[in-house]
PDB file of C-alpha atoms in Angstrom:
ATOM      1  CA  MET J   1      13.467 -44.189  -6.025  1.00  0.00           C
ATOM      2  CA  THR J   2      15.303 -41.242  -7.536  1.00  0.00           C
ATOM      3  CA  THR J   3      15.149 -37.787  -5.876  1.00  0.00           C
ATOM      4  CA  GLU J   4      16.342 -35.902  -8.973  1.00  0.00           C
ATOM      5  CA  ILE J   5      13.750 -33.531 -10.445  1.00  0.00           C
ATOM      6  CA  PRO J   6      13.228 -34.104 -14.203  1.00  0.00           C
ATOM      7  CA  ALA J   7      14.656 -31.352 -16.422  1.00  0.00           C
ATOM      8  CA  GLN J   8      11.224 -30.546 -17.850  1.00  0.00           C
ATOM      9  CA  VAL J   9       9.749 -30.068 -14.370  1.00  0.00           C
ATOM     10  CA  GLN J  10      12.746 -27.926 -13.354  1.00  0.00           C
ATOM     11  CA  HIS J  11      12.180 -25.760 -16.410  1.00  0.00           C
ATOM     12  CA  GLN J  12       8.451 -25.414 -15.633  1.00  0.00           C
ATOM     13  CA  LEU J  13       9.243 -24.556 -12.017  1.00  0.00           C
ATOM     14  CA  ALA J  14      11.651 -21.830 -13.126  1.00  0.00           C
ATOM     15  CA  GLN J  15       8.998 -20.458 -15.487  1.00  0.00           C
ATOM     16  CA  LEU J  16       6.427 -20.506 -12.691  1.00  0.00           C
ATOM     17  CA  GLN J  17       8.754 -18.566 -10.389  1.00  0.00           C
ATOM     18  CA  GLN J  18       9.445 -16.055 -13.143  1.00  0.00           C
ATOM     19  CA  VAL J  19       5.724 -15.535 -13.753  1.00  0.00           C
ATOM     20  CA  GLN J  20       5.195 -15.162  -9.999  1.00  0.00           C
ATOM     21  CA  GLN J  21       7.875 -12.444  -9.860  1.00  0.00           C
ATOM     22  CA  GLN J  22       6.241 -10.678 -12.817  1.00  0.00           C
ATOM     23  CA  ALA J  23       2.883 -10.834 -11.028  1.00  0.00           C
ATOM     24  CA  GLN J  24       4.416  -9.333  -7.887  1.00  0.00           C
ATOM     25  CA  ALA J  25       6.074  -6.536  -9.879  1.00  0.00           C
ATOM     26  CA  LEU J  26       2.754  -5.803 -11.619  1.00  0.00           C
ATOM     27  CA  ALA J  27       0.917  -5.741  -8.289  1.00  0.00           C
ATOM     28  CA  THR J  28       3.449  -3.219  -6.939  1.00  0.00           C
ATOM     29  CA  GLN J  29       3.093  -1.026 -10.042  1.00  0.00           C
ATOM     30  CA  LYS J  30      -0.697  -1.197  -9.823  1.00  0.00           C
ATOM     31  CA  ALA J  31      -0.633  -0.206  -6.160  1.00  0.00           C
ATOM     32  CA  GLN J  32       1.541   2.814  -7.043  1.00  0.00           C
ATOM     33  CA  VAL J  33      -0.755   3.849  -9.892  1.00  0.00           C
ATOM     34  CA  THR J  34      -3.868   3.433  -7.731  1.00  0.00           C
ATOM     35  CA  SER J  35      -2.232   5.478  -4.987  1.00  0.00           C
ATOM     36  CA  SER J  36      -1.333   8.271  -7.449  1.00  0.00           C
ATOM     37  CA  LEU J  37      -4.848   8.188  -8.871  1.00  0.00           C
ATOM     38  CA  ASN J  38      -6.368   8.534  -5.387  1.00  0.00           C
ATOM     39  CA  GLU J  39      -4.003  11.390  -4.611  1.00  0.00           C
ATOM     40  CA  ILE J  40      -4.945  13.245  -7.817  1.00  0.00           C
ATOM     41  CA  GLU J  41      -8.670  12.752  -7.153  1.00  0.00           C
ATOM     42  CA  MET J  42      -8.173  14.031  -3.607  1.00  0.00           C
ATOM     43  CA  ALA J  43      -6.240  17.084  -4.842  1.00  0.00           C
ATOM     44  CA  LEU J  44      -8.949  17.847  -7.450  1.00  0.00           C
ATOM     45  CA  GLY J  45     -11.602  17.548  -4.746  1.00  0.00           C
ATOM     46  CA  GLU J  46      -9.683  19.916  -2.458  1.00  0.00           C
ATOM     47  CA  LEU J  47      -9.197  22.394  -5.329  1.00  0.00           C
ATOM     48  CA  GLU J  48     -12.960  22.466  -5.924  1.00  0.00           C
ATOM     49  CA  LYS J  49     -13.566  23.395  -2.299  1.00  0.00           C
ATOM     50  CA  LEU J  50     -11.291  26.461  -2.513  1.00  0.00           C
ATOM     51  CA  ASP J  51     -12.424  29.999  -3.326  1.00  0.00           C
ATOM     52  CA  SER J  52     -12.056  31.008  -6.969  1.00  0.00           C
ATOM     53  CA  ASP J  53      -9.352  33.545  -6.074  1.00  0.00           C
ATOM     54  CA  ALA J  54      -7.275  31.101  -4.036  1.00  0.00           C
ATOM     55  CA  VAL J  55      -3.535  31.177  -4.684  1.00  0.00           C
ATOM     56  CA  ILE J  56      -2.253  27.819  -5.894  1.00  0.00           C
ATOM     57  CA  TYR J  57       1.324  26.585  -5.940  1.00  0.00           C
ATOM     58  CA  LYS J  58       2.987  23.724  -7.717  1.00  0.00           C
ATOM     59  CA  ASN J  59       5.710  21.747  -5.984  1.00  0.00           C
ATOM     60  CA  VAL J  60       8.856  21.730  -8.088  1.00  0.00           C
ATOM     61  CA  GLY J  61      11.394  19.724  -6.144  1.00  0.00           C
ATOM     62  CA  GLN J  62      11.835  21.527  -2.842  1.00  0.00           C
ATOM     63  CA  LEU J  63      10.371  24.745  -4.244  1.00  0.00           C
ATOM     64  CA  LEU J  64       6.807  25.968  -4.520  1.00  0.00           C
ATOM     65  CA  ILE J  65       6.028  27.896  -7.698  1.00  0.00           C
ATOM     66  CA  LYS J  66       2.884  29.981  -7.972  1.00  0.00           C
ATOM     67  CA  GLY J  67       0.676  28.677 -10.754  1.00  0.00           C
ATOM     68  CA  GLU J  68      -2.570  29.331 -12.564  1.00  0.00           C
ATOM     69  CA  ARG J  69      -5.443  27.484 -10.956  1.00  0.00           C
ATOM     70  CA  ASP J  70      -7.095  26.555 -14.272  1.00  0.00           C
ATOM     71  CA  SER J  71      -3.930  25.233 -15.872  1.00  0.00           C
ATOM     72  CA  ILE J  72      -3.097  23.225 -12.724  1.00  0.00           C
ATOM     73  CA  GLU J  73      -6.596  21.736 -12.765  1.00  0.00           C
ATOM     74  CA  VAL J  74      -6.265  20.813 -16.461  1.00  0.00           C
ATOM     75  CA  GLU J  75      -2.840  19.315 -15.761  1.00  0.00           C
ATOM     76  CA  LEU J  76      -4.227  17.214 -12.903  1.00  0.00           C
ATOM     77  CA  LYS J  77      -7.141  15.994 -15.018  1.00  0.00           C
ATOM     78  CA  GLU J  78      -4.756  14.981 -17.808  1.00  0.00           C
ATOM     79  CA  LYS J  79      -2.552  13.203 -15.283  1.00  0.00           C
ATOM     80  CA  LYS J  80      -5.646  11.436 -13.952  1.00  0.00           C
ATOM     81  CA  GLU J  81      -6.585  10.215 -17.435  1.00  0.00           C
ATOM     82  CA  THR J  82      -3.048   8.928 -18.013  1.00  0.00           C
ATOM     83  CA  MET J  83      -3.117   7.102 -14.677  1.00  0.00           C
ATOM     84  CA  GLU J  84      -6.520   5.572 -15.434  1.00  0.00           C
ATOM     85  CA  LEU J  85      -5.217   4.319 -18.753  1.00  0.00           C
ATOM     86  CA  ARG J  86      -2.110   2.945 -17.060  1.00  0.00           C
ATOM     87  CA  ALA J  87      -4.270   1.210 -14.437  1.00  0.00           C
ATOM     88  CA  LYS J  88      -6.365  -0.452 -17.171  1.00  0.00           C
ATOM     89  CA  THR J  89      -3.236  -1.621 -19.009  1.00  0.00           C
ATOM     90  CA  LEU J  90      -1.845  -3.055 -15.781  1.00  0.00           C
ATOM     91  CA  GLU J  91      -5.151  -4.834 -15.112  1.00  0.00           C
ATOM     92  CA  ARG J  92      -5.013  -6.462 -18.541  1.00  0.00           C
ATOM     93  CA  GLN J  93      -1.387  -7.485 -17.973  1.00  0.00           C
ATOM     94  CA  GLU J  94      -2.321  -8.879 -14.558  1.00  0.00           C
ATOM     95  CA  GLU J  95      -5.107 -10.948 -16.121  1.00  0.00           C
ATOM     96  CA  ARG J  96      -2.726 -12.349 -18.724  1.00  0.00           C
ATOM     97  CA  ILE J  97      -0.143 -13.200 -16.065  1.00  0.00           C
ATOM     98  CA  ARG J  98      -2.814 -14.820 -13.871  1.00  0.00           C
ATOM     99  CA  LYS J  99      -3.906 -17.059 -16.749  1.00  0.00           C
ATOM    100  CA  ARG J 100      -0.292 -17.944 -17.593  1.00  0.00           C
ATOM    101  CA  PHE J 101       0.334 -18.793 -13.931  1.00  0.00           C
ATOM    102  CA  GLN J 102      -2.703 -21.082 -13.792  1.00  0.00           C
ATOM    103  CA  GLN J 103      -1.682 -22.748 -17.057  1.00  0.00           C
ATOM    104  CA  LEU J 104       1.868 -23.366 -15.793  1.00  0.00           C
ATOM    105  CA  GLN J 105       0.567 -24.589 -12.435  1.00  0.00           C
ATOM    106  CA  GLU J 106      -1.702 -27.134 -14.176  1.00  0.00           C
ATOM    107  CA  GLN J 107       1.136 -28.236 -16.473  1.00  0.00           C
ATOM    108  CA  LEU J 108       3.421 -28.667 -13.483  1.00  0.00           C
ATOM    109  CA  GLN J 109       0.826 -30.584 -11.504  1.00  0.00           C
ATOM    110  CA  SER J 110       0.195 -32.962 -14.392  1.00  0.00           C
ATOM    111  CA  ALA J 111       3.967 -33.347 -14.956  1.00  0.00           C
ATOM    112  CA  ILE J 112       4.508 -34.178 -11.270  1.00  0.00           C
ATOM    113  CA  GLY J 113       1.470 -36.479 -11.316  1.00  0.00           C
ATOM    114  CA  GLY J 114       2.775 -38.172 -14.483  1.00  0.00           C
ATOM    115  CA  ALA J 115       6.227 -38.595 -12.961  1.00  0.00           C
ATOM    116  CA  GLY J 116       4.630 -40.053  -9.819  1.00  0.00           C
ATOM    117  CA  ASP J 117       2.561 -42.521 -11.880  1.00  0.00           C
ATOM    118  CA  SER J 118       5.557 -43.698 -13.884  1.00  0.00           C
ATOM    119  CA  GLU J 119       7.491 -44.167 -10.632  1.00  0.00           C
ATOM    120  CA  VAL J 120       4.671 -46.282  -9.211  1.00  0.00           C
ATOM    121  CA  ALA J 121       4.482 -48.273 -12.455  1.00  0.00           C
TER     122      ALA J 121
ATOM    123  CA  MET C   1     -11.073 -26.482  12.379  1.00  0.00           C
ATOM    124  CA  MET C   2     -10.583 -29.919  10.877  1.00  0.00           C
ATOM    125  CA  ASP C   3     -11.202 -33.037  12.982  1.00  0.00           C
ATOM    126  CA  ARG C   4      -9.381 -35.327  10.602  1.00  0.00           C
ATOM    127  CA  GLN C   5      -5.695 -35.598   9.851  1.00  0.00           C
ATOM    128  CA  LEU C   6      -4.742 -33.467   6.852  1.00  0.00           C
ATOM    129  CA  THR C   7      -2.723 -34.830   3.957  1.00  0.00           C
ATOM    130  CA  ASP C   8       0.786 -33.466   3.426  1.00  0.00           C
ATOM    131  CA  GLN C   9      -0.480 -31.400   0.495  1.00  0.00           C
ATOM    132  CA  GLU C  10      -3.308 -29.909   2.576  1.00  0.00           C
ATOM    133  CA  LEU C  11      -0.869 -29.139   5.371  1.00  0.00           C
ATOM    134  CA  GLN C  12       1.483 -27.431   2.916  1.00  0.00           C
ATOM    135  CA  GLY C  13      -1.462 -25.374   1.639  1.00  0.00           C
ATOM    136  CA  LEU C  14      -2.302 -24.424   5.219  1.00  0.00           C
ATOM    137  CA  MET C  15       1.264 -23.298   5.898  1.00  0.00           C
ATOM    138  CA  ALA C  16       1.336 -21.326   2.621  1.00  0.00           C
ATOM    139  CA  ARG C  17      -1.857 -19.531   3.695  1.00  0.00           C
ATOM    140  CA  HIS C  18      -0.273 -18.870   7.098  1.00  0.00           C
ATOM    141  CA  ASP C  19       2.778 -17.258   5.471  1.00  0.00           C
ATOM    142  CA  GLU C  20       0.580 -15.251   3.094  1.00  0.00           C
ATOM    143  CA  TYR C  21      -1.602 -13.878   5.923  1.00  0.00           C
ATOM    144  CA  GLN C  22       1.479 -13.089   7.969  1.00  0.00           C
ATOM    145  CA  ALA C  23       3.082 -11.206   5.070  1.00  0.00           C
ATOM    146  CA  GLN C  24      -0.191  -9.291   4.540  1.00  0.00           C
ATOM    147  CA  ALA C  25      -0.303  -8.441   8.253  1.00  0.00           C
ATOM    148  CA  GLU C  26       3.296  -7.195   8.206  1.00  0.00           C
ATOM    149  CA  ALA C  27       2.620  -5.024   5.129  1.00  0.00           C
ATOM    150  CA  LEU C  28      -0.524  -3.637   6.750  1.00  0.00           C
ATOM    151  CA  ALA C  29       1.358  -2.863   9.967  1.00  0.00           C
ATOM    152  CA  GLY C  30       3.956  -0.958   7.935  1.00  0.00           C
ATOM    153  CA  GLN C  31       1.247   1.078   6.184  1.00  0.00           C
ATOM    154  CA  MET C  32      -0.407   1.792   9.532  1.00  0.00           C
ATOM    155  CA  GLU C  33       2.877   3.115  10.872  1.00  0.00           C
ATOM    156  CA  ALA C  34       3.124   5.500   7.889  1.00  0.00           C
ATOM    157  CA  ILE C  35      -0.453   6.699   8.510  1.00  0.00           C
ATOM    158  CA  GLN C  36       0.318   7.280  12.183  1.00  0.00           C
ATOM    159  CA  ILE C  37       3.273   9.450  11.138  1.00  0.00           C
ATOM    160  CA  SER C  38       0.965  11.431   8.805  1.00  0.00           C
ATOM    161  CA  ILE C  39      -1.509  11.957  11.667  1.00  0.00           C
ATOM    162  CA  LEU C  40       1.305  13.283  13.863  1.00  0.00           C
ATOM    163  CA  GLU C  41       2.423  15.581  11.023  1.00  0.00           C
ATOM    164  CA  CYS C  42      -1.106  17.025  10.756  1.00  0.00           C
ATOM    165  CA  GLU C  43      -1.136  17.631  14.517  1.00  0.00           C
ATOM    166  CA  ARG C  44       2.297  19.263  14.393  1.00  0.00           C
ATOM    167  CA  ALA C  45       1.283  21.531  11.509  1.00  0.00           C
ATOM    168  CA  VAL C  46      -1.879  22.661  13.363  1.00  0.00           C
ATOM    169  CA  SER C  47       0.188  23.336  16.519  1.00  0.00           C
ATOM    170  CA  THR C  48       2.660  25.393  14.471  1.00  0.00           C
ATOM    171  CA  ILE C  49      -0.140  27.441  12.858  1.00  0.00           C
ATOM    172  CA  ASP C  50      -1.610  28.070  16.343  1.00  0.00           C
ATOM    173  CA  ALA C  51       1.769  29.082  17.764  1.00  0.00           C
ATOM    174  CA  LEU C  52       2.657  31.387  14.874  1.00  0.00           C
ATOM    175  CA  GLU C  53      -0.731  33.038  14.867  1.00  0.00           C
ATOM    176  CA  SER C  54      -0.323  34.054  18.485  1.00  0.00           C
ATOM    177  CA  GLU C  55       3.079  35.603  17.749  1.00  0.00           C
ATOM    178  CA  ASP C  56       3.520  39.246  16.826  1.00  0.00           C
ATOM    179  CA  GLU C  57       4.911  39.356  13.265  1.00  0.00           C
ATOM    180  CA  ASP C  58       7.301  42.206  14.079  1.00  0.00           C
ATOM    181  CA  SER C  59       8.691  40.883  17.312  1.00  0.00           C
ATOM    182  CA  ALA C  60       8.706  37.151  16.622  1.00  0.00           C
ATOM    183  CA  THR C  61      12.198  35.759  16.285  1.00  0.00           C
ATOM    184  CA  SER C  62      12.103  32.930  13.839  1.00  0.00           C
ATOM    185  CA  LEU C  63      14.778  30.600  12.629  1.00  0.00           C
ATOM    186  CA  VAL C  64      14.424  28.532   9.498  1.00  0.00           C
ATOM    187  CA  PRO C  65      16.145  25.130   9.302  1.00  0.00           C
ATOM    188  CA  ILE C  66      18.596  24.744   6.421  1.00  0.00           C
ATOM    189  CA  GLY C  67      19.613  21.169   7.244  1.00  0.00           C
ATOM    190  CA  ALA C  68      22.394  19.547   9.256  1.00  0.00           C
ATOM    191  CA  GLY C  69      20.940  21.058  12.430  1.00  0.00           C
ATOM    192  CA  SER C  70      21.654  24.587  11.145  1.00  0.00           C
ATOM    193  CA  PHE C  71      19.304  27.590  10.994  1.00  0.00           C
ATOM    194  CA  VAL C  72      19.126  31.068   9.500  1.00  0.00           C
ATOM    195  CA  HIS C  73      17.229  34.041  10.850  1.00  0.00           C
ATOM    196  CA  ALA C  74      14.006  34.790   9.016  1.00  0.00           C
ATOM    197  CA  ARG C  75      11.291  37.363   9.337  1.00  0.00           C
ATOM    198  CA  LEU C  76       7.809  36.011   9.664  1.00  0.00           C
ATOM    199  CA  VAL C  77       5.370  37.571   7.225  1.00  0.00           C
ATOM    200  CA  LYS C  78       1.670  36.746   6.905  1.00  0.00           C
ATOM    201  CA  SER C  79       1.546  34.511   9.981  1.00  0.00           C
ATOM    202  CA  ASP C  80      -2.231  34.341   9.502  1.00  0.00           C
ATOM    203  CA  ARG C  81      -1.788  32.504   6.181  1.00  0.00           C
ATOM    204  CA  ALA C  82      -0.520  29.004   5.465  1.00  0.00           C
ATOM    205  CA  ILE C  83       0.268  27.016   2.348  1.00  0.00           C
ATOM    206  CA  VAL C  84      -1.136  23.525   2.625  1.00  0.00           C
ATOM    207  CA  SER C  85      -0.345  20.613   0.346  1.00  0.00           C
ATOM    208  CA  LEU C  86      -3.400  19.207  -1.431  1.00  0.00           C
ATOM    209  CA  GLY C  87      -1.524  16.207  -2.777  1.00  0.00           C
ATOM    210  CA  ALA C  88      -0.323  15.437  -6.312  1.00  0.00           C
ATOM    211  CA  SER C  89       2.384  18.157  -6.035  1.00  0.00           C
ATOM    212  CA  VAL C  90      -0.199  20.928  -5.628  1.00  0.00           C
ATOM    213  CA  SER C  91      -0.449  23.312  -2.657  1.00  0.00           C
ATOM    214  CA  ALA C  92      -2.871  26.091  -1.851  1.00  0.00           C
ATOM    215  CA  GLU C  93      -2.551  29.221   0.227  1.00  0.00           C
ATOM    216  CA  MET C  94      -5.307  29.649   2.776  1.00  0.00           C
ATOM    217  CA  SER C  95      -6.139  31.484   5.964  1.00  0.00           C
ATOM    218  CA  ALA C  96      -4.917  30.005   9.232  1.00  0.00           C
ATOM    219  CA  ASP C  97      -8.471  28.931  10.062  1.00  0.00           C
ATOM    220  CA  ALA C  98      -8.997  27.242   6.688  1.00  0.00           C
ATOM    221  CA  ALA C  99      -5.605  25.532   6.986  1.00  0.00           C
ATOM    222  CA  ARG C 100      -6.506  24.279  10.464  1.00  0.00           C
ATOM    223  CA  GLY C 101      -9.830  22.974   9.084  1.00  0.00           C
ATOM    224  CA  CYS C 102      -8.182  21.288   6.108  1.00  0.00           C
ATOM    225  CA  LEU C 103      -5.534  19.632   8.268  1.00  0.00           C
ATOM    226  CA  SER C 104      -8.070  18.561  10.897  1.00  0.00           C
ATOM    227  CA  ASP C 105     -10.299  17.012   8.192  1.00  0.00           C
ATOM    228  CA  ARG C 106      -7.299  15.179   6.821  1.00  0.00           C
ATOM    229  CA  LYS C 107      -6.395  13.943  10.291  1.00  0.00           C
ATOM    230  CA  GLU C 108      -9.972  12.677  10.819  1.00  0.00           C
ATOM    231  CA  LYS C 109      -9.894  10.830   7.493  1.00  0.00           C
ATOM    232  CA  LEU C 110      -6.546   9.267   8.394  1.00  0.00           C
ATOM    233  CA  ILE C 111      -7.859   8.217  11.823  1.00  0.00           C
ATOM    234  CA  ASN C 112     -10.844   6.531  10.134  1.00  0.00           C
ATOM    235  CA  ILE C 113      -8.564   4.727   7.675  1.00  0.00           C
ATOM    236  CA  LEU C 114      -6.333   3.661  10.567  1.00  0.00           C
ATOM    237  CA  GLY C 115      -9.383   2.259  12.366  1.00  0.00           C
ATOM    238  CA  GLN C 116     -10.393   0.245   9.283  1.00  0.00           C
ATOM    239  CA  MET C 117      -6.854  -1.023   8.864  1.00  0.00           C
ATOM    240  CA  ASP C 118      -6.687  -1.997  12.520  1.00  0.00           C
ATOM    241  CA  LYS C 119      -9.868  -4.032  12.015  1.00  0.00           C
ATOM    242  CA  SER C 120      -8.319  -5.777   8.985  1.00  0.00           C
ATOM    243  CA  LEU C 121      -5.125  -6.418  10.948  1.00  0.00           C
ATOM    244  CA  LYS C 122      -7.090  -8.021  13.783  1.00  0.00           C
ATOM    245  CA  GLU C 123      -8.948 -10.206  11.246  1.00  0.00           C
ATOM    246  CA  LEU C 124      -5.653 -11.309   9.721  1.00  0.00           C
ATOM    247  CA  ALA C 125      -4.172 -11.978  13.166  1.00  0.00           C
ATOM    248  CA  GLY C 126      -7.246 -14.105  13.942  1.00  0.00           C
ATOM    249  CA  ARG C 127      -6.752 -16.128  10.761  1.00  0.00           C
ATOM    250  CA  VAL C 128      -3.050 -16.620  11.540  1.00  0.00           C
ATOM    251  CA  ARG C 129      -3.915 -17.783  15.082  1.00  0.00           C
ATOM    252  CA  ALA C 130      -6.561 -20.193  13.727  1.00  0.00           C
ATOM    253  CA  ILE C 131      -4.035 -21.711  11.312  1.00  0.00           C
ATOM    254  CA  GLN C 132      -1.437 -21.989  14.075  1.00  0.00           C
ATOM    255  CA  ALA C 133      -3.992 -23.776  16.270  1.00  0.00           C
ATOM    256  CA  GLU C 134      -4.874 -26.116  13.390  1.00  0.00           C
ATOM    257  CA  ALA C 135      -1.184 -26.789  12.706  1.00  0.00           C
ATOM    258  CA  ASN C 136      -0.601 -27.611  16.391  1.00  0.00           C
ATOM    259  CA  LYS C 137      -3.587 -29.956  16.339  1.00  0.00           C
ATOM    260  CA  GLN C 138      -2.308 -31.655  13.210  1.00  0.00           C
ATOM    261  CA  MET C 139       1.100 -32.111  14.839  1.00  0.00           C
ATOM    262  CA  GLN C 140      -0.584 -33.833  17.795  1.00  0.00           C
ATOM    263  CA  LEU C 141      -2.627 -36.040  15.457  1.00  0.00           C
ATOM    264  CA  ARG C 142       0.523 -37.028  13.600  1.00  0.00           C
ATOM    265  CA  GLN C 143       2.621 -37.822  16.650  1.00  0.00           C
ATOM    266  CA  PRO C 144       1.024 -41.253  17.366  1.00  0.00           C
ATOM    267  CA  ASP C 145       1.614 -42.199  13.679  1.00  0.00           C
ATOM    268  CA  GLN C 146       5.234 -41.157  13.874  1.00  0.00           C
ATOM    269  CA  ALA C 147       5.726 -43.249  17.018  1.00  0.00           C
ATOM    270  CA  TYR C 148       5.246 -46.402  14.889  1.00  0.00           C
ATOM    271  CA  MET C 149       7.706 -45.218  12.247  1.00  0.00           C
TER     272      MET C 149
END
């Protein structure tokens, strides 16, 4: 009985690991986007609660710069739209990666099964 | 819990689930720590607003940190107003009372989230314990087999 893994299986394993890493990277990105989206929604909600004459500041690095409430609100809404779009793109990418992972997993399982059968034979 | 002996593949699957739950639990614990820090920050900010409000603007001696454990003298103006971050790089100026309210609301929300996370953590810990118990049982079931090997 040989313990050496066939080259084809090794290649499929490497591909599987690569896809897994891509999936993890995508999950991290999605978590960041979701977190930003939640933060923007929270900020917009807090802005709505404030009086119309409230003084609003924008954080620029370590500094706070006084800004126009309306323009800040518009900016936040635009940022929200961008984040929503980004989240949808990431979801689609995640779906593609998930399918690719399943496909590779099945290929690998059948390759290992095939190798096992030929060994038995 | 299984009463039969698991196959090697099933046992590997069980161990993979164990590692996955443990990793999830560790990540959750890390997030909970960050939330606890945020809760403490809210409390500290409210305490500071309270302390500054009770100070006389003219007589209060205040020192502003400039880093490396160094400070500069600063005059406190508008101690009844505070600028509170709303998130997403936006802050708003509000009265001391409104700031206290905003920060207290935030603290309450964070406490609720922490409670939910604690529940999830306990669920995960339960799953990890159940897998560990199953793994121990499987080890015992396998030992008589191994004795013949």
